[in-house]
Amino acid sequence: MKNTYPIFSLRFFKAYLIQCRPYLLFISGIAGLSGIAIAEAYPVSQWRLWLTFIPLFLGYGFGQALTDTWQTDTDAISAPYRPLSKGVISIKSVRIVSVTGLVLSVLVLIYLNLWNVVLGALSVFGLVTYSYFKKNFWFIGPFYNAWIVGLLPVMGYISIINSNLLNGKLPLVLLLSFVSYTNFVLIGYLKDISADRETGYKTFPVVFGWDKTAWIGDVIVLISSIIVFLLVETAVGIIIALLATILAVLGQIYLHAVKVKEESNAALPIVMTVRCFIIWHIAVIVDNRPNWLAPLLIFYVVFEVFLFFRPEKGQI
């Protein structure tokens, strides 16, 4: 039996950080920020913006680590580098830290708007139950994961507003997060086909294969593009949205064109789904908050730096 790092020790938190995949925190951060950006026509106070953004940004890491504790069987094969797979951190300790982090994050958001009690509880419930649906129902896994991310713009939005009025863009922003993240999850399953098949996971690629997964991805990219172009109106927003769409299309072309359709060739298309998710949301944000362009460019560059230094290049 392997020795595990003591919970709350420095070695534990270094390992836990790797388990969280910090380069993916930018997904939840930008999704939440898109809701913040459309919340009001007048400037958002800095303290309220940061108090909203930080819990939403960190939430992906806590949630990712938590769901991993129910997927150690397949991760042991497809992602042996991860600390849970190596056995240096325990399932119990990861669950304690993850649930604590999620609860504290939700409490901050509840302070900003009481309705976050409902949304926060739904998101935690979704994270706890996701692995069951991923393993047993090929038709629901990506959608089940994506509806949790779809809550983030709503949580960001209601944490900022000072009234009960809803912005008419909110349903479309929610839909953009939901649909574009669905593609990240679906295409992401391609890197785990062998491991998922061996451990009994009935994901869409396991059941239907690489090619049909790619065709479904094409449809999702088309829907995501339509949604984002319904949301953006300014020239800058349109240009950024077009850039993201080009990246998404290039990723899908690679999926279809690659000769050897196996896990080792899935990394690039998966990375493209993450990039276009972030850039599509940046387009929406800049369309509503032009003065946020410079900070968002820095945000994206930092994402690419974190992505570049990830410990395993074949894993996302």
CSV table of N, CA and C in Angstrom, one decimal, residues 10-76:
chain,number,residue,atom,x,y,z
A,10,LEU,N,2.1,20.6,2.8
A,10,LEU,CA,2.6,21.3,1.6
A,10,LEU,C,2.6,20.3,0.4
A,11,ARG,N,3.1,19.1,0.7
A,11,ARG,CA,3.2,18.1,-0.4
A,11,ARG,C,1.8,17.7,-0.9
A,12,PHE,N,0.8,17.7,0.1
A,12,PHE,CA,-0.5,17.4,-0.3
A,12,PHE,C,-1.1,18.4,-1.3
A,13,PHE,N,-0.9,19.7,-0.9
A,13,PHE,CA,-1.5,20.8,-1.7
A,13,PHE,C,-0.8,20.9,-3.1
A,14,LYS,N,0.5,20.6,-3.1
A,14,LYS,CA,1.1,20.6,-4.4
A,14,LYS,C,0.5,19.5,-5.3
A,15,ALA,N,0.3,18.3,-4.8
A,15,ALA,CA,-0.3,17.2,-5.5
A,15,ALA,C,-1.8,17.6,-5.9
A,16,TYR,N,-2.5,18.1,-4.9
A,16,TYR,CA,-3.9,18.5,-5.1
A,16,TYR,C,-4.0,19.5,-6.3
A,17,LEU,N,-3.1,20.4,-6.3
A,17,LEU,CA,-3.1,21.4,-7.4
A,17,LEU,C,-3.0,20.8,-8.8
A,18,ILE,N,-2.1,19.8,-8.9
A,18,ILE,CA,-2.0,19.0,-10.1
A,18,ILE,C,-3.3,18.3,-10.5
A,19,GLN,N,-3.9,17.7,-9.5
A,19,GLN,CA,-5.2,17.0,-9.7
A,19,GLN,C,-6.2,18.0,-10.2
A,20,CYS,N,-6.2,19.2,-9.7
A,20,CYS,CA,-7.2,20.2,-10.1
A,20,CYS,C,-7.1,20.7,-11.6
A,21,ARG,N,-5.9,20.4,-12.2
A,21,ARG,CA,-5.7,20.9,-13.6
A,21,ARG,C,-5.9,22.4,-13.6
A,22,PRO,N,-5.0,23.2,-13.1
A,22,PRO,CA,-5.2,24.6,-13.0
A,22,PRO,C,-5.4,25.4,-14.3
A,23,TYR,N,-4.9,24.8,-15.4
A,23,TYR,CA,-5.2,25.4,-16.7
A,23,TYR,C,-6.6,25.4,-17.1
A,24,LEU,N,-7.4,24.6,-16.4
A,24,LEU,CA,-8.9,24.5,-16.7
A,24,LEU,C,-9.7,25.4,-15.8
A,25,LEU,N,-9.1,26.0,-14.8
A,25,LEU,CA,-9.8,27.0,-14.0
A,25,LEU,C,-10.3,28.2,-14.9
A,26,PHE,N,-9.6,28.4,-16.0
A,26,PHE,CA,-10.0,29.5,-16.8
A,26,PHE,C,-11.3,29.3,-17.5
A,27,ILE,N,-11.7,28.0,-17.6
A,27,ILE,CA,-13.1,27.7,-18.2
A,27,ILE,C,-14.2,28.3,-17.3
A,28,SER,N,-14.1,27.9,-16.0
A,28,SER,CA,-15.2,28.3,-15.1
A,28,SER,C,-15.0,29.8,-14.9
A,29,GLY,N,-13.8,30.3,-14.8
A,29,GLY,CA,-13.6,31.8,-14.6
A,29,GLY,C,-14.2,32.6,-15.7
A,30,ILE,N,-14.0,32.2,-17.0
A,30,ILE,CA,-14.5,33.0,-18.1
A,30,ILE,C,-16.0,32.8,-18.3
A,31,ALA,N,-16.5,31.6,-17.9
A,31,ALA,CA,-18.0,31.4,-18.0
A,31,ALA,C,-18.7,32.3,-16.9
A,32,GLY,N,-18.2,32.3,-15.7
A,32,GLY,CA,-18.7,33.2,-14.7
A,32,GLY,C,-18.6,34.7,-15.1
A,33,LEU,N,-17.5,35.0,-15.6
A,33,LEU,CA,-17.2,36.4,-16.0
A,33,LEU,C,-18.2,36.9,-17.1
A,34,SER,N,-18.6,36.0,-18.0
A,34,SER,CA,-19.6,36.3,-19.0
A,34,SER,C,-20.9,36.8,-18.4
A,35,GLY,N,-21.3,36.1,-17.3
A,35,GLY,CA,-22.5,36.5,-16.6
A,35,GLY,C,-22.3,37.9,-16.0
A,36,ILE,N,-21.2,38.1,-15.4
A,36,ILE,CA,-20.9,39.3,-14.7
A,36,ILE,C,-20.9,40.5,-15.7
A,37,ALA,N,-20.4,40.2,-16.9
A,37,ALA,CA,-20.2,41.3,-17.9
A,37,ALA,C,-21.6,41.8,-18.4
A,38,ILE,N,-22.6,41.0,-18.4
A,38,ILE,CA,-23.9,41.5,-18.9
A,38,ILE,C,-24.8,41.9,-17.8
A,39,ALA,N,-24.3,41.8,-16.6
A,39,ALA,CA,-25.2,42.0,-15.4
A,39,ALA,C,-25.8,43.4,-15.3
A,40,GLU,N,-25.1,44.4,-15.6
A,40,GLU,CA,-25.6,45.8,-15.5
A,40,GLU,C,-25.0,46.7,-16.6
A,41,ALA,N,-25.7,47.8,-16.9
A,41,ALA,CA,-25.2,48.7,-17.8
A,41,ALA,C,-24.2,49.7,-17.2
A,42,TYR,N,-24.3,49.9,-15.9
A,42,TYR,CA,-23.3,50.8,-15.2
A,42,TYR,C,-22.2,50.0,-14.7
A,43,PRO,N,-21.0,50.7,-14.3
A,43,PRO,CA,-19.8,50.0,-13.9
A,43,PRO,C,-20.1,49.1,-12.6
A,44,VAL,N,-19.4,48.0,-12.6
A,44,VAL,CA,-19.5,47.0,-11.5
A,44,VAL,C,-18.4,47.4,-10.4
A,45,SER,N,-18.8,47.5,-9.2
A,45,SER,CA,-17.8,47.8,-8.2
A,45,SER,C,-16.7,46.7,-8.1
A,46,GLN,N,-15.5,47.1,-7.9
A,46,GLN,CA,-14.4,46.2,-8.0
A,46,GLN,C,-14.4,45.1,-6.9
A,47,TRP,N,-14.8,45.5,-5.7
A,47,TRP,CA,-14.9,44.5,-4.6
A,47,TRP,C,-15.9,43.4,-4.9
A,48,ARG,N,-17.0,43.8,-5.5
A,48,ARG,CA,-18.1,42.8,-5.8
A,48,ARG,C,-17.7,42.0,-7.0
A,49,LEU,N,-17.0,42.6,-8.0
A,49,LEU,CA,-16.6,41.8,-9.1
A,49,LEU,C,-15.6,40.7,-8.7
A,50,TRP,N,-14.6,41.1,-7.9
A,50,TRP,CA,-13.6,40.1,-7.5
A,50,TRP,C,-14.2,39.0,-6.5
A,51,LEU,N,-15.1,39.5,-5.7
A,51,LEU,CA,-15.8,38.5,-4.7
A,51,LEU,C,-16.6,37.5,-5.5
A,52,THR,N,-17.1,37.9,-6.7
A,52,THR,CA,-17.9,37.0,-7.5
A,52,THR,C,-17.0,36.1,-8.3
A,53,PHE,N,-16.0,36.7,-9.0
A,53,PHE,CA,-15.1,36.0,-9.9
A,53,PHE,C,-14.2,35.0,-9.3
A,54,ILE,N,-13.6,35.3,-8.1
A,54,ILE,CA,-12.7,34.3,-7.5
A,54,ILE,C,-13.3,33.0,-7.2
A,55,PRO,N,-14.5,32.9,-6.5
A,55,PRO,CA,-15.1,31.6,-6.2
A,55,PRO,C,-15.4,30.9,-7.5
A,56,LEU,N,-15.9,31.6,-8.5
A,56,LEU,CA,-16.3,30.9,-9.8
A,56,LEU,C,-15.0,30.4,-10.5
A,57,PHE,N,-14.0,31.1,-10.4
A,57,PHE,CA,-12.7,30.7,-11.1
A,57,PHE,C,-12.2,29.5,-10.4
A,58,LEU,N,-12.2,29.4,-9.1
A,58,LEU,CA,-11.6,28.3,-8.3
A,58,LEU,C,-12.5,27.1,-8.3
A,59,GLY,N,-13.8,27.3,-8.6
A,59,GLY,CA,-14.8,26.3,-8.5
A,59,GLY,C,-14.5,25.1,-9.4
A,60,TYR,N,-13.9,25.3,-10.6
A,60,TYR,CA,-13.6,24.2,-11.5
A,60,TYR,C,-12.6,23.3,-10.9
A,61,GLY,N,-11.6,23.8,-10.3
A,61,GLY,CA,-10.6,23.0,-9.7
A,61,GLY,C,-11.1,22.1,-8.6
A,62,PHE,N,-11.9,22.7,-7.7
A,62,PHE,CA,-12.5,21.9,-6.6
A,62,PHE,C,-13.4,20.8,-7.2
A,63,GLY,N,-14.2,21.2,-8.2
A,63,GLY,CA,-15.2,20.3,-8.8
A,63,GLY,C,-14.5,19.2,-9.6
A,64,GLN,N,-13.4,19.5,-10.3
A,64,GLN,CA,-12.7,18.5,-11.1
A,64,GLN,C,-12.0,17.5,-10.2
A,65,ALA,N,-11.4,17.9,-9.1
A,65,ALA,CA,-10.8,17.0,-8.2
A,65,ALA,C,-11.8,16.1,-7.5
A,66,LEU,N,-13.0,16.7,-7.2
A,66,LEU,CA,-14.0,15.9,-6.6
A,66,LEU,C,-14.5,14.8,-7.5
A,67,THR,N,-14.8,15.1,-8.7
A,67,THR,CA,-15.3,14.1,-9.7
A,67,THR,C,-14.3,13.0,-9.9
A,68,ASP,N,-13.0,13.4,-9.9
A,68,ASP,CA,-11.9,12.4,-10.1
A,68,ASP,C,-11.9,11.3,-9.1
A,69,THR,N,-12.5,11.6,-7.9
A,69,THR,CA,-12.4,10.6,-6.8
A,69,THR,C,-13.4,9.4,-7.1
A,70,TRP,N,-14.3,9.6,-8.1
A,70,TRP,CA,-15.2,8.6,-8.5
A,70,TRP,C,-14.7,7.9,-9.8
A,71,GLN,N,-13.6,8.4,-10.4
A,71,GLN,CA,-13.1,7.9,-11.6
A,71,GLN,C,-11.7,7.4,-11.6
A,72,THR,N,-11.3,6.9,-10.4
A,72,THR,CA,-9.9,6.5,-10.3
A,72,THR,C,-9.6,5.2,-11.1
A,73,ASP,N,-10.7,4.4,-11.4
A,73,ASP,CA,-10.5,3.2,-12.1
A,73,ASP,C,-10.0,3.5,-13.6
A,74,THR,N,-10.7,4.4,-14.2
A,74,THR,CA,-10.3,4.7,-15.6
A,74,THR,C,-9.1,5.6,-15.6
A,75,ASP,N,-9.0,6.5,-14.7
A,75,ASP,CA,-7.8,7.5,-14.6
A,75,ASP,C,-6.5,6.7,-14.4
A,76,ALA,N,-6.6,5.6,-13.6
A,76,ALA,CA,-5.4,4.8,-13.4
A,76,ALA,C,-4.7,4.3,-14.6
